XYZ file of C-alpha atoms in Angstrom:
566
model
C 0.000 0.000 0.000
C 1.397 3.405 -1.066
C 0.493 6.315 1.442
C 1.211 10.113 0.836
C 1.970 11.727 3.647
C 1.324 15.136 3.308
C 2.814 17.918 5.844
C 1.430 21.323 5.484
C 1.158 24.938 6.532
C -1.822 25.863 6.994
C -3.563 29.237 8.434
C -6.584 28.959 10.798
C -9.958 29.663 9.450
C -8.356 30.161 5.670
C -10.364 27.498 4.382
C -9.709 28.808 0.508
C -5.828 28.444 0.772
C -6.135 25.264 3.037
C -8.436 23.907 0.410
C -5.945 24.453 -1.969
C -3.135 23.271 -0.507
C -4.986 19.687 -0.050
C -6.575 19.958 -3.644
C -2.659 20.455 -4.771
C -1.360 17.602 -2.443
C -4.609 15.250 -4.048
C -3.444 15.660 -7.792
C 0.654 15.525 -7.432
C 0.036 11.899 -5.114
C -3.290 11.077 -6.989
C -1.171 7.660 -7.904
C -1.175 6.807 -3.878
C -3.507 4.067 -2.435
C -3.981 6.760 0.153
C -3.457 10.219 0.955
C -3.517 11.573 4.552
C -3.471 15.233 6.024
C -3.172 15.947 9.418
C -5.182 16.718 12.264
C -8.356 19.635 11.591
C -6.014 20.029 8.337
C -9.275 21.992 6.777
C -9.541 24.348 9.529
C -5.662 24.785 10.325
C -5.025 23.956 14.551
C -6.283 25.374 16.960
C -9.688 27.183 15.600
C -10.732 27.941 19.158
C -14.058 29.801 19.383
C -14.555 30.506 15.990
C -16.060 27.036 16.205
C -19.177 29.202 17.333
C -19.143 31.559 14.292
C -21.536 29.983 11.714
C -19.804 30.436 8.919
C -17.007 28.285 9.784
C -18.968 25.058 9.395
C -20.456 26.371 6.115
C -17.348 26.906 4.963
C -15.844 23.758 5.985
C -18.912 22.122 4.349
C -18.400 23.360 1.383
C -14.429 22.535 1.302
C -15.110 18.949 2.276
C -17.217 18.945 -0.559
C -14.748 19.610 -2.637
C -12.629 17.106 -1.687
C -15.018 14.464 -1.876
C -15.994 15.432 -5.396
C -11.936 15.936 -6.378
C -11.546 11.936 -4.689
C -13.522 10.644 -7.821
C -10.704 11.813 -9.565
C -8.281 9.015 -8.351
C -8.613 5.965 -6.933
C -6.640 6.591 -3.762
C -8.486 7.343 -0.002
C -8.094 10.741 0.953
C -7.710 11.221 4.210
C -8.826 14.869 6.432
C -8.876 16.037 9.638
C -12.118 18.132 9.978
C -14.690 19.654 13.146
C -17.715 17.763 12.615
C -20.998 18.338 14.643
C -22.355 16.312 17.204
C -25.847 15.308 15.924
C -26.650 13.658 19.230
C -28.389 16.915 21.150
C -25.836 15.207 24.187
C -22.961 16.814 25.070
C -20.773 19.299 23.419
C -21.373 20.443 20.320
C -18.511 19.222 17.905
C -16.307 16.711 17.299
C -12.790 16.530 16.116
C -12.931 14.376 13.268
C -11.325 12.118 10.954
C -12.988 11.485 7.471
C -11.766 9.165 4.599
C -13.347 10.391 1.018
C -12.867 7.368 -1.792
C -14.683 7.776 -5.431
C -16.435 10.590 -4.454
C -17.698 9.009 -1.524
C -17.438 8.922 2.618
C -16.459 5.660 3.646
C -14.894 6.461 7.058
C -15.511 8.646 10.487
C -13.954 8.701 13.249
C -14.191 11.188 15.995
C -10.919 11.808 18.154
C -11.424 10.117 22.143
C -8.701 11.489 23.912
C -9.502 14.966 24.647
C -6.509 16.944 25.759
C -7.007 19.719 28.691
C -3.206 20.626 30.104
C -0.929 22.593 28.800
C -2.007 24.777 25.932
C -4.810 22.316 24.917
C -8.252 22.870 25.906
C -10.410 20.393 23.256
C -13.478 19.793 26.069
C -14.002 23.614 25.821
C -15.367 22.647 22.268
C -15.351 18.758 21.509
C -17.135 15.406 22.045
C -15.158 12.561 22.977
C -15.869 10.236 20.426
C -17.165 6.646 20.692
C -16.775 4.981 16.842
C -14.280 2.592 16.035
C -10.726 3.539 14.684
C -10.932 0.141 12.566
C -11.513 0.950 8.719
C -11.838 -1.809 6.293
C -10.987 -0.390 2.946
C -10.897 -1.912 -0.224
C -7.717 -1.109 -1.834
C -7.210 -2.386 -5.144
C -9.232 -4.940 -5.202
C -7.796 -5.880 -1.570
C -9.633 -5.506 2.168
C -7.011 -3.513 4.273
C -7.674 -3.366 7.789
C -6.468 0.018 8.812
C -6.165 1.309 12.797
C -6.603 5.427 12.687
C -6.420 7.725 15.806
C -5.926 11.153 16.132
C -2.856 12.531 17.921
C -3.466 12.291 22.352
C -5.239 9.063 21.294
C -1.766 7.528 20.439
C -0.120 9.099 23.968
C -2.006 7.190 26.325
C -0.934 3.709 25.400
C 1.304 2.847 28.327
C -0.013 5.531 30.234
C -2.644 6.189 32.778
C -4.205 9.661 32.090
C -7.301 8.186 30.393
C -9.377 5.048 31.057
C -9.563 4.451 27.301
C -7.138 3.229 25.213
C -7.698 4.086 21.564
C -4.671 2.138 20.244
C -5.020 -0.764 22.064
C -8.765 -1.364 20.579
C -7.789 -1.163 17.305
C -4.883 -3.638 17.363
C -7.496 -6.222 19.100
C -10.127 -5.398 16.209
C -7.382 -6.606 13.967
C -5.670 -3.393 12.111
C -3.331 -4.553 10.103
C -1.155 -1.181 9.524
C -1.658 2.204 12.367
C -2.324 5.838 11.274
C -2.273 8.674 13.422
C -2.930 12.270 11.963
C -1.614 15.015 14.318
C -1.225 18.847 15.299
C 1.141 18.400 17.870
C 3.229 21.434 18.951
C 7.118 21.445 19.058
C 8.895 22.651 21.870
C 12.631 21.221 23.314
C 12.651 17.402 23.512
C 9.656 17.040 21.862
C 10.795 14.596 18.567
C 12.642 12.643 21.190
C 9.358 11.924 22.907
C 7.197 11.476 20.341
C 10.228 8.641 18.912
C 10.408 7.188 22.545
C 6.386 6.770 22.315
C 5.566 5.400 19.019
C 8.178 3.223 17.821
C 7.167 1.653 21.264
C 3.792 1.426 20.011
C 5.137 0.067 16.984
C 7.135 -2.625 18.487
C 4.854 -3.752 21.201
C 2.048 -4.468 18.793
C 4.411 -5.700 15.958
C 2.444 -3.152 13.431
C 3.647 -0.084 11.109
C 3.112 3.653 12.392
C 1.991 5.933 10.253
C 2.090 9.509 11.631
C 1.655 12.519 9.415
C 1.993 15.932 11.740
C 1.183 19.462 10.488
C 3.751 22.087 9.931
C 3.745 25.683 11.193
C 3.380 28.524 13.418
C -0.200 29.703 14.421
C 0.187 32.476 17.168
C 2.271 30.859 20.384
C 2.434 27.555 18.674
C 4.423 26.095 16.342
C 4.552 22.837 14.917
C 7.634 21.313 13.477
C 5.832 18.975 11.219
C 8.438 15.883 11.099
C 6.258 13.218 10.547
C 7.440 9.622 10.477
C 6.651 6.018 10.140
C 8.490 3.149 12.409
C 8.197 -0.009 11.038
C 6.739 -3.248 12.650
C 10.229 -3.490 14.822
C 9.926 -0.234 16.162
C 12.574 0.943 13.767
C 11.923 4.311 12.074
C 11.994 4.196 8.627
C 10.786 7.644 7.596
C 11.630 10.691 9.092
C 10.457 14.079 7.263
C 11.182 17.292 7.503
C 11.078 19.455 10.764
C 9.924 23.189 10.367
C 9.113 22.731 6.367
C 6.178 21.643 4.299
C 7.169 18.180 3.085
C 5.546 14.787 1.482
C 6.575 12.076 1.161
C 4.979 8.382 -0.260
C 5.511 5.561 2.000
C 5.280 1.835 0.908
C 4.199 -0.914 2.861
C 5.781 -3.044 0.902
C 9.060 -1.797 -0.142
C 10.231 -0.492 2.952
C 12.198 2.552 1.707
C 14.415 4.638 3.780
C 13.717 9.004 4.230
C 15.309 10.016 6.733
C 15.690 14.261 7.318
C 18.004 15.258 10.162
C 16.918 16.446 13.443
C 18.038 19.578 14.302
C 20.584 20.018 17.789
C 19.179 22.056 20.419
C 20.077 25.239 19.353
C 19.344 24.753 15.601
C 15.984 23.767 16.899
C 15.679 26.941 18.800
C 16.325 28.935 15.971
C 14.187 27.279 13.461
C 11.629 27.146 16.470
C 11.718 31.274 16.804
C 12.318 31.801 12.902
C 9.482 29.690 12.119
C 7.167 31.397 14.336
C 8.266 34.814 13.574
C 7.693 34.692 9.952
C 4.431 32.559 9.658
C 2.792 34.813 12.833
C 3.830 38.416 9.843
C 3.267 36.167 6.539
C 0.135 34.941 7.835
C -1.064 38.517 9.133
C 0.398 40.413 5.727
C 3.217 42.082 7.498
C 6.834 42.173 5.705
C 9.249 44.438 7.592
C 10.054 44.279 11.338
C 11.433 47.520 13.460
C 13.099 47.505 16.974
C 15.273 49.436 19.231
C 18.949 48.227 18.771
C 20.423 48.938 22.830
C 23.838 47.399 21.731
C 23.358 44.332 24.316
C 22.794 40.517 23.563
C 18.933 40.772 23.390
C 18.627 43.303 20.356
C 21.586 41.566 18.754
C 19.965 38.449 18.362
C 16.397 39.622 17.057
C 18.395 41.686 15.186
C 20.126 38.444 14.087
C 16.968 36.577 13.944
C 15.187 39.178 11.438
C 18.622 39.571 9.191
C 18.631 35.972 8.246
C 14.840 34.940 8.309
C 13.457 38.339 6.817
C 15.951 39.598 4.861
C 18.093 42.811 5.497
C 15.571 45.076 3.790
C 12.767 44.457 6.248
C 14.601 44.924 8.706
C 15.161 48.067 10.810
C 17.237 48.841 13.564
C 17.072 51.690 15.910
C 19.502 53.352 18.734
C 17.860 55.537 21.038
C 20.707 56.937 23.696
C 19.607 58.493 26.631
C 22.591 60.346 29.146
C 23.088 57.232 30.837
C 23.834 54.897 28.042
C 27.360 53.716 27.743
C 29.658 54.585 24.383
C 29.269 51.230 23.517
C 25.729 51.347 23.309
C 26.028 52.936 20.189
C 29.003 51.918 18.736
C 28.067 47.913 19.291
C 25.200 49.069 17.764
C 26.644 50.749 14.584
C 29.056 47.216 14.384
C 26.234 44.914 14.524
C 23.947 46.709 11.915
C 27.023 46.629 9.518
C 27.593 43.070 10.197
C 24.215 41.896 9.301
C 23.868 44.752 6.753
C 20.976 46.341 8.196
C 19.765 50.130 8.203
C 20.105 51.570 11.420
C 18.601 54.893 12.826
C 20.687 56.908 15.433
C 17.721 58.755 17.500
C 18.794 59.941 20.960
C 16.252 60.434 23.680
C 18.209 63.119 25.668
C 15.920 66.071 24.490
C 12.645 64.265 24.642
C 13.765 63.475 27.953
C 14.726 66.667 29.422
C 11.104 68.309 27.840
C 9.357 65.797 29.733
C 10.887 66.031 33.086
C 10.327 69.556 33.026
C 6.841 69.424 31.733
C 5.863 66.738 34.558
C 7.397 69.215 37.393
C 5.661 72.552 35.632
C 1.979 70.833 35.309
C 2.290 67.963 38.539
C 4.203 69.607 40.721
C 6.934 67.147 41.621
C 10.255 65.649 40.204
C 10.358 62.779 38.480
C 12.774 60.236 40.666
C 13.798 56.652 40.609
C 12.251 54.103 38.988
C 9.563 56.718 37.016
C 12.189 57.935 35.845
C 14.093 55.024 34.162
C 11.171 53.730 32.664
C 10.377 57.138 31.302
C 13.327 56.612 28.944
C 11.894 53.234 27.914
C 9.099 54.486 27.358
C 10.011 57.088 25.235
C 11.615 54.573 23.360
C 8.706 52.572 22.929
C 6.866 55.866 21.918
C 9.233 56.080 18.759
C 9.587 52.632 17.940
C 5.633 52.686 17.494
C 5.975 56.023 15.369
C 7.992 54.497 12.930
C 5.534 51.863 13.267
C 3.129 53.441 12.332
C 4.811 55.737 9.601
C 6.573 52.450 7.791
C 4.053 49.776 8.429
C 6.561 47.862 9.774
C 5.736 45.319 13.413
C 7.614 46.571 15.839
C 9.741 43.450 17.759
C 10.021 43.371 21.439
C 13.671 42.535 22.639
C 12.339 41.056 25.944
C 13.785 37.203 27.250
C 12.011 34.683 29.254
C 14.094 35.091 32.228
C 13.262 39.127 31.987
C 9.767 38.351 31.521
C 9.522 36.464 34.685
C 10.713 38.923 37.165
C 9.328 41.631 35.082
C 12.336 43.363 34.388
C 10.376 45.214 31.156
C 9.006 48.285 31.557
C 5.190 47.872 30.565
C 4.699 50.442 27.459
C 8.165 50.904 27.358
C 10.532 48.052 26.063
C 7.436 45.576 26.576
C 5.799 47.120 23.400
C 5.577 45.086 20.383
C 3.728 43.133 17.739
C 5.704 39.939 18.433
C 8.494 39.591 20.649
C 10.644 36.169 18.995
C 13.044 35.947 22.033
C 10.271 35.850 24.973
C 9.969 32.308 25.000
C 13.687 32.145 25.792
C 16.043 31.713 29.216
C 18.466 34.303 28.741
C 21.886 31.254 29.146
C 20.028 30.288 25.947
C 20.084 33.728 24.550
C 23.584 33.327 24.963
C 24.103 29.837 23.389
C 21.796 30.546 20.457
C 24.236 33.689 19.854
C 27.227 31.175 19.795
C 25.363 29.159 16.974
C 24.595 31.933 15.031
C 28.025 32.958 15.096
C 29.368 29.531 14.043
C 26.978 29.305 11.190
C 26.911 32.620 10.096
C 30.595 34.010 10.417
C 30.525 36.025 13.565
C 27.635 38.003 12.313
C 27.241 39.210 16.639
C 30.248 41.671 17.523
C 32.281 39.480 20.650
C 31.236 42.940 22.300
C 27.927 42.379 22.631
C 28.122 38.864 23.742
C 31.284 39.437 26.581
C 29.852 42.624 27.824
C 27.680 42.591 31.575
C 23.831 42.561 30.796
C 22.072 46.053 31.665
C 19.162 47.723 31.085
C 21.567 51.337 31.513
C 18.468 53.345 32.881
C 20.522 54.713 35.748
C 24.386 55.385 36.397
C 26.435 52.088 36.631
C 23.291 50.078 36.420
C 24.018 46.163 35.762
C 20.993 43.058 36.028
C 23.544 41.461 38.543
C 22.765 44.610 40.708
C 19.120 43.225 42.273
C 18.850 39.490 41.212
C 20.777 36.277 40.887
C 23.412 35.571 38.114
C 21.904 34.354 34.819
C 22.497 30.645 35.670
C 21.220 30.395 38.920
C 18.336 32.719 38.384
C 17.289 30.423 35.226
C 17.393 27.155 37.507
C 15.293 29.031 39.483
C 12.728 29.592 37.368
C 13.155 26.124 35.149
C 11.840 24.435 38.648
C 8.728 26.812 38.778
C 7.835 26.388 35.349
C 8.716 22.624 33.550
C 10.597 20.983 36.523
C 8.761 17.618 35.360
C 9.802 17.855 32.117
C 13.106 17.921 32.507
C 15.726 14.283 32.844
C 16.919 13.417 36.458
C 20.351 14.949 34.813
C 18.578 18.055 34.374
C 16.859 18.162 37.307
C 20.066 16.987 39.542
C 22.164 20.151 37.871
C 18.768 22.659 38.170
C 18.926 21.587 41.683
C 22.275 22.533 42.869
C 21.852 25.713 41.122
C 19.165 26.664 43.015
C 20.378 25.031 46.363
C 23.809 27.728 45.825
C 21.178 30.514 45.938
C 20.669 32.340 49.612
C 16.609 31.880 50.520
C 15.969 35.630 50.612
C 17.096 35.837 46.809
C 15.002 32.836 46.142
C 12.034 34.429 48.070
C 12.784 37.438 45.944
C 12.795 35.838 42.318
C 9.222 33.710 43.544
C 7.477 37.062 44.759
C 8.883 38.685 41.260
C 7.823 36.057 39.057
C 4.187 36.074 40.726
C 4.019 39.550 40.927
C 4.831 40.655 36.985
C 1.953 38.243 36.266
C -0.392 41.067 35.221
C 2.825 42.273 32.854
C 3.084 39.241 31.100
C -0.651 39.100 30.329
C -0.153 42.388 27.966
C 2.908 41.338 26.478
C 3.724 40.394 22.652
C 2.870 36.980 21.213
C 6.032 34.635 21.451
C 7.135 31.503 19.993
C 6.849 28.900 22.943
C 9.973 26.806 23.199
C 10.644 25.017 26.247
C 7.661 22.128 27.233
C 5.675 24.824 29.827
C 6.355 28.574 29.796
C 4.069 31.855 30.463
C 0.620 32.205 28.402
C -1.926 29.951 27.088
C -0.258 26.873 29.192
C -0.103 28.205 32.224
C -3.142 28.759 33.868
C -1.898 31.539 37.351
C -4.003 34.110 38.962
C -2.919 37.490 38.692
C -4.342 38.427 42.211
C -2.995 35.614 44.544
C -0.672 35.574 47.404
C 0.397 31.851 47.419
C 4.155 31.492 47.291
C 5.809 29.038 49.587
C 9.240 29.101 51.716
C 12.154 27.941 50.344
C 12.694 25.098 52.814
C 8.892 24.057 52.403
C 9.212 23.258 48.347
C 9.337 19.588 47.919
C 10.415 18.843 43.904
C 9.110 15.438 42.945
C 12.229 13.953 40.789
C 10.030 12.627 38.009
C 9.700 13.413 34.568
C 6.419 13.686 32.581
C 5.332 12.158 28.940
C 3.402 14.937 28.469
C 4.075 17.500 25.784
C-alpha cells in the first residue's frame, strides 16, 4: 500500500488556501492508495471559538465537498482532519474528526477520544469525545485492508494512565493490520525525542507499522515542526520528514524505503523554532518588515540576528535611542552589529525628549520625576518612537524582551514591553547566549564578541548592571526552570537545576518567587512569542494574577520525576 503523507502549513480559518493546498497535495500523489493530512487540516489547529461563528462550518462544508468530489478523480483514499458536529443533542457540540473520502464518496468517520485539557490544549471547551471505532476496512485495489486510525493524544495514552480508554489498544485487538495517526502536535525542546520514545514503542509492542503525518507551522504561540514519520513493525523508524518545512513524502508498505531528514541540535531547533514562528505569525497577518530598538546588548543583537537571516536585510530596521546614561558602547556595538548583518540603522537619541518631559511633569504635577519613574520614562520614550515608525513604515515593531526578563518583570510595561511579536520571549536568557554562539558559528561572527562578553544592563541609571538586584543568569534560570517545567526535565537536568538553586541564599530565592508572581499582570499584555521550552508563560499556564500563594524555600518539595506529556 502506497500512502502520501502530506505535511502542510496551513492558516486557521483560511479554508480557501487550506483547500488548496490539499486539492494540490490530491493531484501531485493522486497515484497513492492513500493520501492523509493531518489533524483539523481543513480548519488549520487550533480554531478555538470561531467554532461558534456559523460560517465556519459552512465553509468547511463546502471545502469537504470539494474534496469528496476531487476523490472521484483518483482511486486513492483521501484522508482529512475536519470539526464535525455532534448530531446527538448530548454533550458538546462538535467533534474533532477524521474522514476518509474514496470515489467521491465517505467511507470512514472517526471522531478523536482522547480529549486533551493541560498545557495549551483545551479540546473539552469545544469537543465530544468520540465513541466509533478507529478500525476501517478499505478496499484497496481490489484488496480488504484493515487500517487502525487515531488522532494525535489518542496515540499518547498507550502505556499511560491519564485516560481510562485506550484508543490504540482497541484497534490492534479489532485486527488493524497497519496504524495511522494524523496530528497537530506542537514542538517545543525534547519534543521529537518523545514522540520517537512513544511510538516506535507502540510500533514494536504491537508488531504493526506507524503511520504519523503531523502538520507544519506557526499559528500564534504555537508552532509545529511537522516531522512526521513512520516506524516499522520493529519499532525501527523508517521515515523521518522534515522538521519546520512543508514536506511529502509516499511511504510503501511493501518496499520499505528509507527518508530520513536530520533532526536539528538544540540550538538549531531553537532557531528554526523562533524563525518559524516569527515569519508565519507576519506572513500569515500580511506584514513584511520588522522595526526595533537596537540597545547594543545581547537581546537586540539576536532579534536583530533573527530578522537579518529569516526576513531579509531590507525588512529589517534597527534603531539606537541613547539616553545620558547609556554607555559609548551602546552605540558603537550598535553601529558594528547593523554593519555586520547589513541592516539600516537609525541613530535617534532620547536626551531632548527626555529633558522636555521632566520639566513638563514638574511645571503641570508639581513634583520631580525620581527613581524608577524615571528610568522607565526613557523606555518608554523609546517605545513611543519605535511605534511612530511603526506606524509611519508599516513595519511590526519586535520586542527585545527574554524569558528570564519576563519572569521577574524586568520590562518596563509600554516601554521596552511594546511590540507586535516579541521572537526571544519564550527564551532563558543562558540560551540567549548559546543561540548567539550558533549563530556565530553558522553565520561568520555576524554578533560583535562585544555584545556577547559585555555585563547585561538595562543602563536606565548610572552604573546600572541586572547582577545589581537578582541572581546571576544561571542560577536565576534554575530558578525559574523548577517553577515552570521541573517535570519535564531528565533526572540529569533536574540533579544540575537543583544545585543551582540550592547555591542561591533563601531571601534571593524568596525574591525571584514574589517577582515572578508579581509581573503576572505584565506578562498578560505582552507580545505573542514563539513557545519553546515544554511549559512557559501564556496559554499553558493557567496563574491568577491576584494571589498571594508562594511558599518558603525550605517548604518546596520537587518530585524527581519526569512527565510524557508534551
Amino acid at each position: 500500500m502506497k500512502i502520501a503523507m502530506i505535511q502542510n502549513n496551513y492558516i486557521v480559518g483560511d479554508f480557501e488556501g487550506n483547500l488548496e493546498k490539499i486539492k494540490k497535495s490530491i493531484v501531485d500523489h493522486s497515484q497513492s492508495d492513500m493520501i492523509v493530512f493531518s489533524e483539523l487540516s481543513m480548519s488549520g489547529y487550533y480554531p478555538w471559538d470561531l467554532i461558534h461563528r456559523p460560517h465556519f462550518m459552512t465553509k468547511q462544508e463546502k471545502s469537504l465537498n470539494e474534496v469528496k468530489e476531487l476523490s472521484k478523480d483518483t482511486d486513492a483514499h483521501i484522508v482529512v482532519g475536519a470539526v464535525t458536529k455532534n448530531e446527538s443533542g448530548v454533550g458538546k457540540d462538535f467533534f474533532n474528526s477524521l474522514i476518509v473520502f474514496h470515489h467521491g464518496e465517505e467511507v470512514f468517520r472517526y471522531h478523536k477520544k482522547l480529549l486533551p485539557t493541560y498545557n495549551i490544549f483545551d479540546e473539552k471547551r469545544h469537543f465530544e469525545e468520540g465513541n466509533l471505532s478507529g478500525l476501517a476496512e478499505l478496499n484497496i485495489k481490489g484488496k480488504k485492508q484493515r487500517v487502525g486510525f487515531f488522532i494525535c493524544e489518542d496515540g499518547w495514552n498507550d502505556e499511560s494512565y491519564d485516560y481510562i480508554t485506550n484508543p490504540v489498544k482497541e484497534v490492534v485487538k479489532e485486527g488493524a493490520s497497519v496504524l495511522i495517526s494524523i496530528n497537530a502536535s506542537p514542538s517545543n525542546l525534547g519534543k521529537a525525542q518523545q514522540r520517537d520514545k512513544i511510538f516506535g514503542a507502540i510500533a514494536k509492542r504491537y508488531g504493526l507499522p506507524l503511520i504519523y503525518v503531523n502538520q507544519v507551522g506557526a499559528n500564534d504561540d504555537i508552532v509545529f515542526d511537522g516531522a512526521s514519520f513512520v516506524f516499522n513493525q520493529n519499532g525501527e523508524k523508517q521515515v523521518q520528514m522534515k522538521h519546520f518545512k512543508e514536506d511529502a513524502y509516499v511511504y510503501d508498505t511493501l518496499k520499505h524505503t528509507q527518508y530520513l531528514s536530520p533532526t536539528p541540535e538544540k540550538y538549531e531547533m531553537i532557531f528554526e523554532q523562533i524563525t518559524l514562528g516569527m515569519k508565519d505569525y507576519m506572513s500569515k497577518i500580511g506584514v513584511k518588515s520588522i522595526v526595533f530598538g537596537c540597545s547594543g546588548g545581547v537581546d537586540s543583537a539576536l532579534v536583530a540576528a533573527i530578522g537579518a537571516i529569516s526576513l531579509g536585510k531590507e525588512n529589517v530596521l534597527a534603531v539606537t535611542m541613547p539616553s545620558k546614561y547609556s554607555s559609548t558602547g551602546s552605540v558603537t556595538d550598535s553601529e558594528d552589529l547593523c554593519q555586520r548583518l547589513g541592516i539600516k540603522l537609525l541613530n535617534m537619541p532620547i536626551k531632548n525628549e527626555f529633558d522636555a518631559y521632566k520639566q513638563s511633569f514638574l511645571q503641570d504635577a508639581g513634583m520631580e520625576l525620581k527613581g524608577v519613574a524615571e528610568e522607565n520614562l526613557q523606555a518608554r520614550l523609546r517605545g513611543m518612537m519605535l511605534m511612530a515608525l511603526s506606524n509611519s513604515h508599516g513595519s511590526f515593531v519586535m520586542g527585545t524582551s527574554n524569558l528570564s526578563e519576563t519572569s521577574v518583570g524586568y520590562t518596563t510595561i509600554y516601554g521596552d514591553a511594546v511590540g507586535a511579536y516579541s521572537p526571544i520571549a519564550g527564551l532563558l536568557k543562558t540560551d540567549v547566549y548559546g543561540l548567539c554562539h550558533w549563530i556565530n558559528q553558522k553565520y561568520r561572527d555576524v554578533i560583535p564578541s562585544s555584545i556577547i562578553d559585555k555585563a547585561p544592563s538595562a543602563e536606565l541609571a548610572p552604573g546600572q548592571k541586572d547582577s545589581d538586584n537578582l541572581p546571576d543568569y544561571d542560577h536565576l534560570d534554575a530558578i525559574i526552570k523548577q517553577e515552570l517545567f521541573w517535570n519535564h526535565l531528565n533526572s540529569e537536568e533536574q540533579e544540575k537545576t537543583q544545585t543551582l538553586v540550592d547555591e542561591v541564599e533563601p531571601a534571593m530565592y524568596q525574591k525571584v518567587l514574589r517577582l515572578i508572581d508579581q509581573a503576572e499582570f505584565k506578562r498578560r499584555q505582552a507580545p505573542i512569542s514563539a513557545r519553546v521550552y515544554p511549559m512557559t508563560y501564556g496559554s499553558g499556564r493557567k496563574i491568577p494574577v491576584v494571589q498571594k500563594l508562594i511558599a518558603p524555600k525550605q517548604e518546596l518539595s520537587y518530585q524527581r520525576v519526569s512527565s510524557r506529556k508534551p
